[in-house]
Coordinates of C-alpha atoms and ligand atoms in Angstrom, one line a residue:
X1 CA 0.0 0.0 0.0
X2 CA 0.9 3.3 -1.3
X3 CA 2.3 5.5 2.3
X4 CA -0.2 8.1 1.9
X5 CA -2.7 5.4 1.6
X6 CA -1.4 4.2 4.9
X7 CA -1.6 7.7 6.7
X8 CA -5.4 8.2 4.7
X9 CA -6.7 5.0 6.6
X10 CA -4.9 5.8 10.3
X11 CA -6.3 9.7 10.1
X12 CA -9.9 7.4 9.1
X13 CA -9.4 5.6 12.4
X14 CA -9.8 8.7 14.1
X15 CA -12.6 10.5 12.2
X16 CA -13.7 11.7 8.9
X17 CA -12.8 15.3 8.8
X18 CA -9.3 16.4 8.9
X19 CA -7.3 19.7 8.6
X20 CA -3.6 19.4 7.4
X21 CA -1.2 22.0 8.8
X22 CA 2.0 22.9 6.9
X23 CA 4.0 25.6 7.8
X24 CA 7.5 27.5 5.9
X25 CA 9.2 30.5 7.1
X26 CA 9.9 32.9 4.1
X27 CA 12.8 34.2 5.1
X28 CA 14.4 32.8 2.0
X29 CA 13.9 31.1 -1.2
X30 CA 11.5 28.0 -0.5
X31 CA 12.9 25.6 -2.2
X32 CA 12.1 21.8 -2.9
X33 CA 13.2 20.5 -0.1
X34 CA 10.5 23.0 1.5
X35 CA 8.2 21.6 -0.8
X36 CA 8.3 18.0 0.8
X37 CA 6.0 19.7 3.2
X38 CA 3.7 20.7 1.4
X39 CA 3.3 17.5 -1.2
X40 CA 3.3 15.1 1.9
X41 CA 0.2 16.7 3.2
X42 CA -1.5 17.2 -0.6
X43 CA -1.0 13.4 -1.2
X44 CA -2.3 12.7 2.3
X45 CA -5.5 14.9 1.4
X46 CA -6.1 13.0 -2.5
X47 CA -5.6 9.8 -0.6
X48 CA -8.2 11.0 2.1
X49 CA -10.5 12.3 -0.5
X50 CA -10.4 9.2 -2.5
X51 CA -11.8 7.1 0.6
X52 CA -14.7 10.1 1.2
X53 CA -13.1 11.9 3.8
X54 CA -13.8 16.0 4.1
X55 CA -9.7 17.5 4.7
X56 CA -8.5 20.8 4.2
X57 CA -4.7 21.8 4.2
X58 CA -3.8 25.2 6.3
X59 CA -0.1 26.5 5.4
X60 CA 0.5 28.8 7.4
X61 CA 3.3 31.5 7.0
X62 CA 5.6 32.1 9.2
X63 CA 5.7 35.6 8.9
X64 CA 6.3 37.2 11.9
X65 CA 8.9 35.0 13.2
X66 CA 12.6 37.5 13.0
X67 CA 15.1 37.7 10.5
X68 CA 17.3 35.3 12.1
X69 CA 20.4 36.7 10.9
X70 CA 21.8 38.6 7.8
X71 CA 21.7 36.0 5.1
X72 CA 24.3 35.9 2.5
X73 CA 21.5 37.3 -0.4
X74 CA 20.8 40.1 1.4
X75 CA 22.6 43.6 0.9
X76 CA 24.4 45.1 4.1
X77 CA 22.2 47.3 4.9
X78 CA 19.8 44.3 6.0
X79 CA 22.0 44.4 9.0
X80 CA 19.5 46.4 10.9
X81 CA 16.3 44.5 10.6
X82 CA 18.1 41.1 12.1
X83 CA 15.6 40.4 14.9
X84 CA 12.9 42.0 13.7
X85 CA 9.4 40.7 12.2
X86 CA 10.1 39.4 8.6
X87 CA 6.2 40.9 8.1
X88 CA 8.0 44.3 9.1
X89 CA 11.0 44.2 7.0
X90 CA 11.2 45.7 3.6
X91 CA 11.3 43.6 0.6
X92 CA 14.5 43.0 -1.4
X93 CA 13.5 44.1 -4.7
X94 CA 11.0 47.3 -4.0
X95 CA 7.8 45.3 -5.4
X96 CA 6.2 43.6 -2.2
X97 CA 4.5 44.6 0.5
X98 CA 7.0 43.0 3.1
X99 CA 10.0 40.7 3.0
X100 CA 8.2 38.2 4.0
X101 CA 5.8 38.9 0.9
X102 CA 8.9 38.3 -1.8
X103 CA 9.5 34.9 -1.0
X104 CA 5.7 34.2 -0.7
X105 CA 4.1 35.1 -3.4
X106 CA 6.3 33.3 -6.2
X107 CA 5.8 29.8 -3.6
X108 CA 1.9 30.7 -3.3
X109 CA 2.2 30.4 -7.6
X110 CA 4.1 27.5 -7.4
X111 CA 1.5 25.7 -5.0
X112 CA -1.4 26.5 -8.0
X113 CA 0.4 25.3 -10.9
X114 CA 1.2 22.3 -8.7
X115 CA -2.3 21.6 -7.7
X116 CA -1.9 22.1 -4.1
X117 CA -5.2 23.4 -2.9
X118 CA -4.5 25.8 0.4
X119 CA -5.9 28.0 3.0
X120 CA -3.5 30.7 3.6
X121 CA -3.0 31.6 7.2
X122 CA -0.1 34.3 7.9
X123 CA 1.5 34.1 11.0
X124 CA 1.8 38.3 11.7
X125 CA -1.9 38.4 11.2
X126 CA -2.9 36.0 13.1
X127 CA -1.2 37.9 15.6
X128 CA -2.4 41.4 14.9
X129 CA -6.0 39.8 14.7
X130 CA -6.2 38.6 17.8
X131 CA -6.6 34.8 17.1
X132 CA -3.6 34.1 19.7
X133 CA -5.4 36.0 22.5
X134 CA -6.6 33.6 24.0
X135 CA -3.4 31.5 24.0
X136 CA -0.8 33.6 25.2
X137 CA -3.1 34.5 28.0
X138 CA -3.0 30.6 28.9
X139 CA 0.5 30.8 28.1
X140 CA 1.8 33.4 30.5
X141 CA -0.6 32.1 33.1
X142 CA 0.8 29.0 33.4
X143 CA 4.4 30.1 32.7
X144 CA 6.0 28.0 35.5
X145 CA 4.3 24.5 34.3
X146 CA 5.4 25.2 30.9
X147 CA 8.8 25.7 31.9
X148 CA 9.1 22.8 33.9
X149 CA 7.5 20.6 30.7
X150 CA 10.2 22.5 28.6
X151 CA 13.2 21.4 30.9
X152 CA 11.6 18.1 31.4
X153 CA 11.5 16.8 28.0
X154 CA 14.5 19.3 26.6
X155 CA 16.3 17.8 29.7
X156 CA 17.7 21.9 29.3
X157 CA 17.4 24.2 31.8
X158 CA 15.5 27.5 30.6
X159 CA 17.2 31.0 31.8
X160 CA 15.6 33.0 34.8
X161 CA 14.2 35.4 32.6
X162 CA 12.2 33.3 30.4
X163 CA 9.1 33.5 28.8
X164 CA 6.4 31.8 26.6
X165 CA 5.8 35.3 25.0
X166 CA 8.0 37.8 23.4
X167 CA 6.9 41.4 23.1
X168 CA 7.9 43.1 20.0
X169 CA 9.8 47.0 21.3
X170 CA 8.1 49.9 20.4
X171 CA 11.7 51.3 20.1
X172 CA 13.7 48.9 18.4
X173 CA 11.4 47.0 16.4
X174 CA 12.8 43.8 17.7
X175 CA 11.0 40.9 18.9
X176 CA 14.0 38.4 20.1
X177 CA 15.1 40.9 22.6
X178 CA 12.5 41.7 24.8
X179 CA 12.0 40.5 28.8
X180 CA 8.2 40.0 29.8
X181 CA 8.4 41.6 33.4
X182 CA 4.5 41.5 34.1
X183 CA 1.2 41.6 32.2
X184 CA -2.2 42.4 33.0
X185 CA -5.6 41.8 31.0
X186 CA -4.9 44.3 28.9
X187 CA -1.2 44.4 28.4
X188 CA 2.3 42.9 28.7
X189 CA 5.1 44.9 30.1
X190 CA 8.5 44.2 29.1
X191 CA 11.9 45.8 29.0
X192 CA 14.4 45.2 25.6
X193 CA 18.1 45.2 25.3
X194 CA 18.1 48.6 23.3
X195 CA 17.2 50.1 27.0
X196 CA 13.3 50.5 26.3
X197 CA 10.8 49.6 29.0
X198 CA 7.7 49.7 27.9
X199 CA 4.4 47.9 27.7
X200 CA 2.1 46.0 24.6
X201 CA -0.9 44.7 23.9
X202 CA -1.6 40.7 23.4
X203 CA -1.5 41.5 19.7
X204 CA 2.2 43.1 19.6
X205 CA 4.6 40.2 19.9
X206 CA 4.2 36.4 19.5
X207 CA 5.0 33.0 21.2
X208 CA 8.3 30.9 21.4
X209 CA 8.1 28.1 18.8
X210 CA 7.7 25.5 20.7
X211 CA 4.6 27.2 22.7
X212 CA 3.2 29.0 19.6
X213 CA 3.0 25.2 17.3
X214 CA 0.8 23.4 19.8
X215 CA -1.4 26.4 20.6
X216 CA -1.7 27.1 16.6
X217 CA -3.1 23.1 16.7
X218 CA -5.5 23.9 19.2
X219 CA -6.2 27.5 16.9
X220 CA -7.0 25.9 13.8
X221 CA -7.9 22.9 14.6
X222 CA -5.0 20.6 13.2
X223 CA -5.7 16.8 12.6
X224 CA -2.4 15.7 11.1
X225 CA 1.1 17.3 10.1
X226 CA 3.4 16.4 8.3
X227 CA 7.6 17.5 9.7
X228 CA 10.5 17.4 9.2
X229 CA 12.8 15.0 11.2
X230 CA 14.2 17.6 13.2
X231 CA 10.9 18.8 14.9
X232 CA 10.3 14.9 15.0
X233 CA 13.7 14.2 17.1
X234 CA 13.6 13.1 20.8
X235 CA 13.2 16.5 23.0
X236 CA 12.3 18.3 20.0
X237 CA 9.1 20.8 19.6
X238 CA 7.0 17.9 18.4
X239 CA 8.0 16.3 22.1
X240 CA 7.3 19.3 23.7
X241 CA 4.5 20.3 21.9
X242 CA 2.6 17.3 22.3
X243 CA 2.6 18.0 26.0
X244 CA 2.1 21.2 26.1
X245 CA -1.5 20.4 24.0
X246 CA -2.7 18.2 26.7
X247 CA -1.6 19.7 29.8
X248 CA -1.7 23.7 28.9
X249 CA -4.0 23.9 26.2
X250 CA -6.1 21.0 26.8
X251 CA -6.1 19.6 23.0
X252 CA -4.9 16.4 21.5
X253 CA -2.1 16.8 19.1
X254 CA -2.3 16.0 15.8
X255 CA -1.1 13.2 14.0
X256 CA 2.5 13.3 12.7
X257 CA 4.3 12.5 9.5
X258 CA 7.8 12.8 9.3
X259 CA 9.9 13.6 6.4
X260 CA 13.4 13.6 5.5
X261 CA 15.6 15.9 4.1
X262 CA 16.3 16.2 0.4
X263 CA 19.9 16.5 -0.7
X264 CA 20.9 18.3 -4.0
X265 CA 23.5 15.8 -5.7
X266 CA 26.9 16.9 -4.7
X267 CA 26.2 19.6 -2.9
X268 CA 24.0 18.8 0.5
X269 CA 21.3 19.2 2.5
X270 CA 18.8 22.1 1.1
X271 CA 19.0 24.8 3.7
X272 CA 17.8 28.5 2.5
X273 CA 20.1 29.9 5.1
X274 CA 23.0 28.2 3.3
X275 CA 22.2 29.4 -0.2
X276 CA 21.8 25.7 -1.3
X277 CA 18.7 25.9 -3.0
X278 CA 16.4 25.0 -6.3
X279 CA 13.9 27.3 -5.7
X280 CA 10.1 25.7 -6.4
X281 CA 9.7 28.4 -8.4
X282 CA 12.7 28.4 -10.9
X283 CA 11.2 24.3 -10.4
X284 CA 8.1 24.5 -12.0
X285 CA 8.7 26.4 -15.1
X286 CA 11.2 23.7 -15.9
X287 CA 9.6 20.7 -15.4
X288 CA 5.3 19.5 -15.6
X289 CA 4.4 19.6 -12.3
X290 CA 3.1 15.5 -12.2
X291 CA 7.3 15.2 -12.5
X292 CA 7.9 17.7 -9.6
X293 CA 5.1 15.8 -7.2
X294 CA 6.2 12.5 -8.3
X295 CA 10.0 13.3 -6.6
X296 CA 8.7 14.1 -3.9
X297 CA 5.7 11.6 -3.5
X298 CA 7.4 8.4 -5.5
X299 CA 9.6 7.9 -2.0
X300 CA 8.3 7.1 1.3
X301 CA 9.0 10.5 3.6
X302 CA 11.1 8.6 6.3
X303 CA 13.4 8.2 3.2
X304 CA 15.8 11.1 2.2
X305 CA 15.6 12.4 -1.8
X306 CA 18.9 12.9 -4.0
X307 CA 17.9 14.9 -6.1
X308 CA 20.3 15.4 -9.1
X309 CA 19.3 17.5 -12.2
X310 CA 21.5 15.8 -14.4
X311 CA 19.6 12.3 -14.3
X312 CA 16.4 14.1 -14.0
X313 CA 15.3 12.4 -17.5
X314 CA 15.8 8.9 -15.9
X315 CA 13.5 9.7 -13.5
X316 CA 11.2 10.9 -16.2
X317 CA 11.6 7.3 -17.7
X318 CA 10.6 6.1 -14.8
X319 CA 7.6 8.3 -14.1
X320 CA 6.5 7.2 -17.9
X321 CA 6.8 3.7 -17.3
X322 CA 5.0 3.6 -14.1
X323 CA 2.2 5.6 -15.4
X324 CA 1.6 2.7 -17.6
X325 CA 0.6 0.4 -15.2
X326 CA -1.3 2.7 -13.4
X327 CA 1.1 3.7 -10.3
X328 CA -0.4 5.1 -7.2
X329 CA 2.9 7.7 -6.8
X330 CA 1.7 8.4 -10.5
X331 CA -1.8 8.7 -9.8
X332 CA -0.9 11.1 -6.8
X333 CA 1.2 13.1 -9.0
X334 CA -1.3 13.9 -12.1
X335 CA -2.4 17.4 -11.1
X336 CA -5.4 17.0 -13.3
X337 CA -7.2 15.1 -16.1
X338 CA -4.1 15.2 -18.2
X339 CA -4.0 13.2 -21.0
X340 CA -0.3 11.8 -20.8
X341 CA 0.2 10.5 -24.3
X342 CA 2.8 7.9 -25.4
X343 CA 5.6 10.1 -26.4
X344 CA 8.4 9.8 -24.0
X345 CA 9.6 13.2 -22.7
X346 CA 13.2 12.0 -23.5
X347 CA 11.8 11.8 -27.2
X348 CA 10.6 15.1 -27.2
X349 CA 13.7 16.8 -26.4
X350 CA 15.4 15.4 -29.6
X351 CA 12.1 15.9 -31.8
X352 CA 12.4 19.6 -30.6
X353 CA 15.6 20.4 -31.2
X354 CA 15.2 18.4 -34.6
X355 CA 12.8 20.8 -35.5
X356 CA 14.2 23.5 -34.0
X357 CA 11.3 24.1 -31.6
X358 CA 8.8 24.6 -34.7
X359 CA 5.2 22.8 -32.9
X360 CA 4.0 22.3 -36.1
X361 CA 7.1 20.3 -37.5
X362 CA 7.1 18.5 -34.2
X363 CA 3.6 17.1 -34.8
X364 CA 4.3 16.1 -38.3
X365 CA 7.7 14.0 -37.5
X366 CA 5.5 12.5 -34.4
X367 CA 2.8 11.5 -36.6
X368 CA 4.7 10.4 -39.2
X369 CA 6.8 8.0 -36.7
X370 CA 3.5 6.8 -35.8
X371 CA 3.5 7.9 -32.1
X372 CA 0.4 8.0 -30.3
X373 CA -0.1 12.1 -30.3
X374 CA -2.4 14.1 -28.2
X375 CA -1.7 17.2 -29.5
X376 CA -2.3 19.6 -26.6
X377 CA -0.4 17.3 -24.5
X378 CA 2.2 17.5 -26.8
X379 CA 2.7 21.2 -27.0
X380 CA 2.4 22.1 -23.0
X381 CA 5.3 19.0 -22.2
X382 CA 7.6 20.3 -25.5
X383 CA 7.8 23.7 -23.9
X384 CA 8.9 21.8 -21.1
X385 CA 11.3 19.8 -22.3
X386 CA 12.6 23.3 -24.7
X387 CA 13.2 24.7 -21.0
X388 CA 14.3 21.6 -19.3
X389 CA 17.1 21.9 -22.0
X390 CA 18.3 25.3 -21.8
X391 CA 18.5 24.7 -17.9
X392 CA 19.5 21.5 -16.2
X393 CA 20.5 19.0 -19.8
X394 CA 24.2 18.1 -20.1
X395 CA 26.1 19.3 -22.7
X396 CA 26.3 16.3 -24.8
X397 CA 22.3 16.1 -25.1
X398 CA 22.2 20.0 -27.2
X399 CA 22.7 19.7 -31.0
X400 CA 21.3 21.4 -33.8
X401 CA 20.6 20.3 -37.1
X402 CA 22.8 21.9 -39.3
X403 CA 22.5 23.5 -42.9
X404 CA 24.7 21.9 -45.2
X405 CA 27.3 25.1 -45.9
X406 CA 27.8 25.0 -42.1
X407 CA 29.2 21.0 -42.2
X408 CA 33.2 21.4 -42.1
X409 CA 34.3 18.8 -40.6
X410 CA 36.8 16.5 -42.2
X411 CA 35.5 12.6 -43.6
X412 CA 37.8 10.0 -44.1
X413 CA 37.6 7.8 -47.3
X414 CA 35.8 4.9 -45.3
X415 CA 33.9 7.7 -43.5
X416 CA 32.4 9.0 -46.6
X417 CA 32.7 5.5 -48.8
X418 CA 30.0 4.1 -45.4
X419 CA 27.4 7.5 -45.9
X420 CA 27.6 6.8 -50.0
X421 CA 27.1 3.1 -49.4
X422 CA 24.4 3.6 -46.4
X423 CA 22.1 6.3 -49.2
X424 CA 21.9 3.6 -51.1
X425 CA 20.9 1.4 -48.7
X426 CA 18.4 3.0 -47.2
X427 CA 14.9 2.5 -48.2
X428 CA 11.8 4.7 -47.5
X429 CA 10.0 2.4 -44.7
X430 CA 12.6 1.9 -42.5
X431 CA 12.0 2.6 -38.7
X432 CA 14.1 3.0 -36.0
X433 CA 15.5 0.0 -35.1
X434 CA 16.2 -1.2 -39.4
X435 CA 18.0 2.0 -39.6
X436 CA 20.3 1.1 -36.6
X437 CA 20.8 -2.0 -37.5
X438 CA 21.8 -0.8 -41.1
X439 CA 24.3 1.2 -39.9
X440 CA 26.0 -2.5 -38.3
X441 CA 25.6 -4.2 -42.0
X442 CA 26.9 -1.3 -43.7
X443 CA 29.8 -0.3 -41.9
X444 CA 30.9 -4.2 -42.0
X445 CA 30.5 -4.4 -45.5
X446 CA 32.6 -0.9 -45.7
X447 CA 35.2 -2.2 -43.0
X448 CA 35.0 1.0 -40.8
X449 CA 34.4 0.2 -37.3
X450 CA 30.6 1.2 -36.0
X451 CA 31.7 3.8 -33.9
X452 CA 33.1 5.5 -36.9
X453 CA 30.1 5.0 -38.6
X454 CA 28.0 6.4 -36.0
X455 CA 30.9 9.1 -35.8
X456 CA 30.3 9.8 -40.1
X457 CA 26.3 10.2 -39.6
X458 CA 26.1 12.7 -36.9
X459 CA 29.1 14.9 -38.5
X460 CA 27.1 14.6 -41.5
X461 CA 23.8 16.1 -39.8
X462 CA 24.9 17.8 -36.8
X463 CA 28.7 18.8 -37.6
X464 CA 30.1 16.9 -34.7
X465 CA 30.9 13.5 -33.4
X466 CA 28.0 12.5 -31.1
X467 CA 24.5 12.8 -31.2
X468 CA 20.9 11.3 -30.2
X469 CA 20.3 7.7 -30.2
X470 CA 21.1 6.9 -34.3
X471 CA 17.7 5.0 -35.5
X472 CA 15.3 7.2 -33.8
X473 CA 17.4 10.5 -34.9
X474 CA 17.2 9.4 -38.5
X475 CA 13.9 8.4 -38.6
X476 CA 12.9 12.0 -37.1
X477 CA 14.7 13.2 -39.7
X478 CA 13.2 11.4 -42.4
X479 CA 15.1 8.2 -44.5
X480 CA 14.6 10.5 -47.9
X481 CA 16.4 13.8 -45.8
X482 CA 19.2 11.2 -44.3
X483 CA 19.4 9.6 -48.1
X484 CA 19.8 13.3 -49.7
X485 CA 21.9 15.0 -47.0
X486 CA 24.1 12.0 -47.3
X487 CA 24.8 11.9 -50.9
X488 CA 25.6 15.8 -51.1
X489 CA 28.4 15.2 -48.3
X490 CA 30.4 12.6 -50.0
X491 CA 29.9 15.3 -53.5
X492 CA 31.4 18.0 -52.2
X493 CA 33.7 15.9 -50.9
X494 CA 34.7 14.2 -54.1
Ligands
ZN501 ZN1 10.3 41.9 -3.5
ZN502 ZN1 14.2 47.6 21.8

């Protein structure tokens, strides 16, 4: 059984309606590794769905948490805002509203073209509105039991000053540098490193972490959540927020899924703070989204993704093979009643670039190597696999077809003795595989080894020694165009 099956019938055992929380700070570029999150919980709500149950997934932004620190992308002048709400920091580039804003809004595009149906909560209004009232009122009431739950199961002792919430200075703008020093109904007082003693309302700071996830639970209702291992780890929030939901708040914690981390070949761990990212937007132009969800939801979460660009067409193999047989990873990864037609991905790349991105010309070499075409499908995955080439293919996989001026390369006698030889050969019905095996007779019956003679065909066409797979190229191409371009390289060579 597929794992989000699996989760579906467990979150079943414990009632019908369920709300999925997922949750990404934008303090960066979210990346795919982010995007675990996210696709965990959508194929947890299609598996749900398909067995009648009612599920909604919340992500909420963490907007108001601080800028942690000064990251490596952002100018010097960012110096300043380090501790202060990402909601209340100005966005890099002039156009959003907020920092937090700039990394948002190309993610909440992402999330549409990838099918992922949300409720979007942000963290700083949440705040602002009120909706934590109620909770950080528990919170600072029962400060001490909270503290002793914290050191319990963080087996850490928490300073002398500590508390649940953190008030955000009037002065400074901070909100990781403020002491709570008393509160009433109405307020919280406080004093901040900057020297500023003051006092705030329940709507001008937020909780710790590991008080504000479990009181967010009991806020909107979580059934399930999907994490990643580090909030999952002995003594981690997940410990201490479990807790915390049934002895402060009085709510039962949701139900966890835990996810590893995905690793970009070669490089490591995807951490926006590190730089090391592939960023879901840059993502999704590149690839159809049914291949960005299958990454992610082809592997079970407790196992961690390689993911490595450069093999990104096996993968697409694979996804195409599967689909086949009716896959559930495939199944979960369709975004919507496409119609996926026969013509490998891998194949389109070649086609394209055979006929130099022309749609039209694509169709008619498809059709006339009787694939299986559905022409719309055809034309959204070719301007796929046009930008899939431009961005992550290796070197060796670009060619061009070129015009027969632009052909310098030198021939050898056997070279150019094999192309005559192979023209006349060649005869109009030949698919793929006779005109690979051709080349094989031909080049025997010439003497020239078939390396060389694959060599001599792709100089003839493309001007340099490698090229696609030989028997499908030429067929693309045409047996009468191989036949013709062919015989006018060994003239003007003679
Ligand atoms: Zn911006
Ligand atoms: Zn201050």
């Amino acid at each position: 059984m597929h794992w989000a099956d699996k989760v579906a019938e467990e979150l079943l055992r414990r009632g019908d309606k369920h709300r999925i929380a997922t949750g990404i700070t934008p303090s960066g570029h979210i990346h795919l590794g982010n995007l675990r999150e996210m696709l965990t919980a959508d194929a947890v709500r299609r598996a749900l769905e398909d067995r009648g149950g009612k599920v909604k997934i919340i992500y909420i932004a963490d907007t108001f948490d601080p800028l942690r620190k000064r990251y490596p992308f952002l100018p010097a002048e960012y110096d300043k805002y380090v501790g202060m709400p990402l909601s209340r920091i100005p966005c890099p580039c002039g156009e959003h509203k907020n920092y937090a804003e700039h990394f948002l809004e190309p993610f909440l595009e992402s999330l549409k073209i990838l099918g992922i149906d949300v409720e979007v909560k942000r963290a700083d209004r949440m705040y602002k509105e009120g909706e934590y009232e109620k909770a950080i009122k528990i919170a600072l009431r029962e400060k001490e039991k909270i503290k002793k739950i914290l050191e319990e199961v963080t087996g850490k002792k928490c300073d002398e000053s500590w508390s649940p919430f953190m008030p955000i200075c009037e002065n400074c703008g901070r909100i990781n540098s403020t002491k709570v020093t008393g509160f009433n109904e109405k307020h919280v007082h406080y004093v901040c490193e900057c020297g500023h003693e003051g006092e705030v309302s329940y709507r001008e700071g937020k909780l710790g972490w590991r008080i504000d996830w479990p009181a967010r639970w009991g806020i909107l209702n979580i059934t399930c959540e999907p994490m990643g291992k580090d909030h999952a780890a002995a003594g981690g929030s997940y410990d201490t927020g479990k807790r915390l939901a049934r002895e402060v708040f009085e709510i039962e914690p949701p139900y966890p899924v835990v996810y590893e981390w995905i690793h970009l070949k070669g490089v490591g761990a995807m951490k926006s703070s590190k730089g090391v990212v592939v960023p879901v937007r840059e993502m999704v132009e590149v690839l159809p989204p049914e291949i960005v969800r299958y990454i992610i939801i082809r592997s079970k979460p407790e196992r961690h993704i390689d993911f490595d660009p450069a093999t990104l067409l096996d993968l697409i193999d694979e996804f195409e093979e599967a689909y086949t047989r009716k896959d559930r990873s495939v199944e979960l990864s369709l975004v919507e009643k496409v119609n996926y037609c026969k013509v490998p991905f891998r194949h389109l790349v070649v086609v394209g670039q055979i006929a130099n991105w022309n749609f039209n010309r694509v169709i008619e070499i498809l059709r006339r190597t009787e694939y299986d075409v559905d022409v719309e499908d055809v034309k959204r995955r070719m301007s796929y696999a046009k930008k899939w080439l431009e961005k992550f293919a290796p070197e060796r996989m670009k060619f061009e077809v070129r015009d027969i001026k632009e052909i310098n390369v030198d021939f050898s006698k056997k070279e150019l003795e094999f192309l005559r030889k192979f023209a006349e050969e060649v005869k109009n019905d030949m698919k793929a595989d006779d005109l690979h095996n051709l080349v094989y007779v031909v080049a025997s019956r010439v003497g020239i080894k078939p390396a060389k003679a694959f060599n001599a065909i792709y100089k003839a066409v493309l001007g340099k020694n490698y090229g696609p797979r030989a028997g499908y190229f030429m067929e693309s191409l045409g047996t009468d165009w191989i036949k013709k371009r062919f015989i006018k390289v060994v003239e003007l060579r003679s």
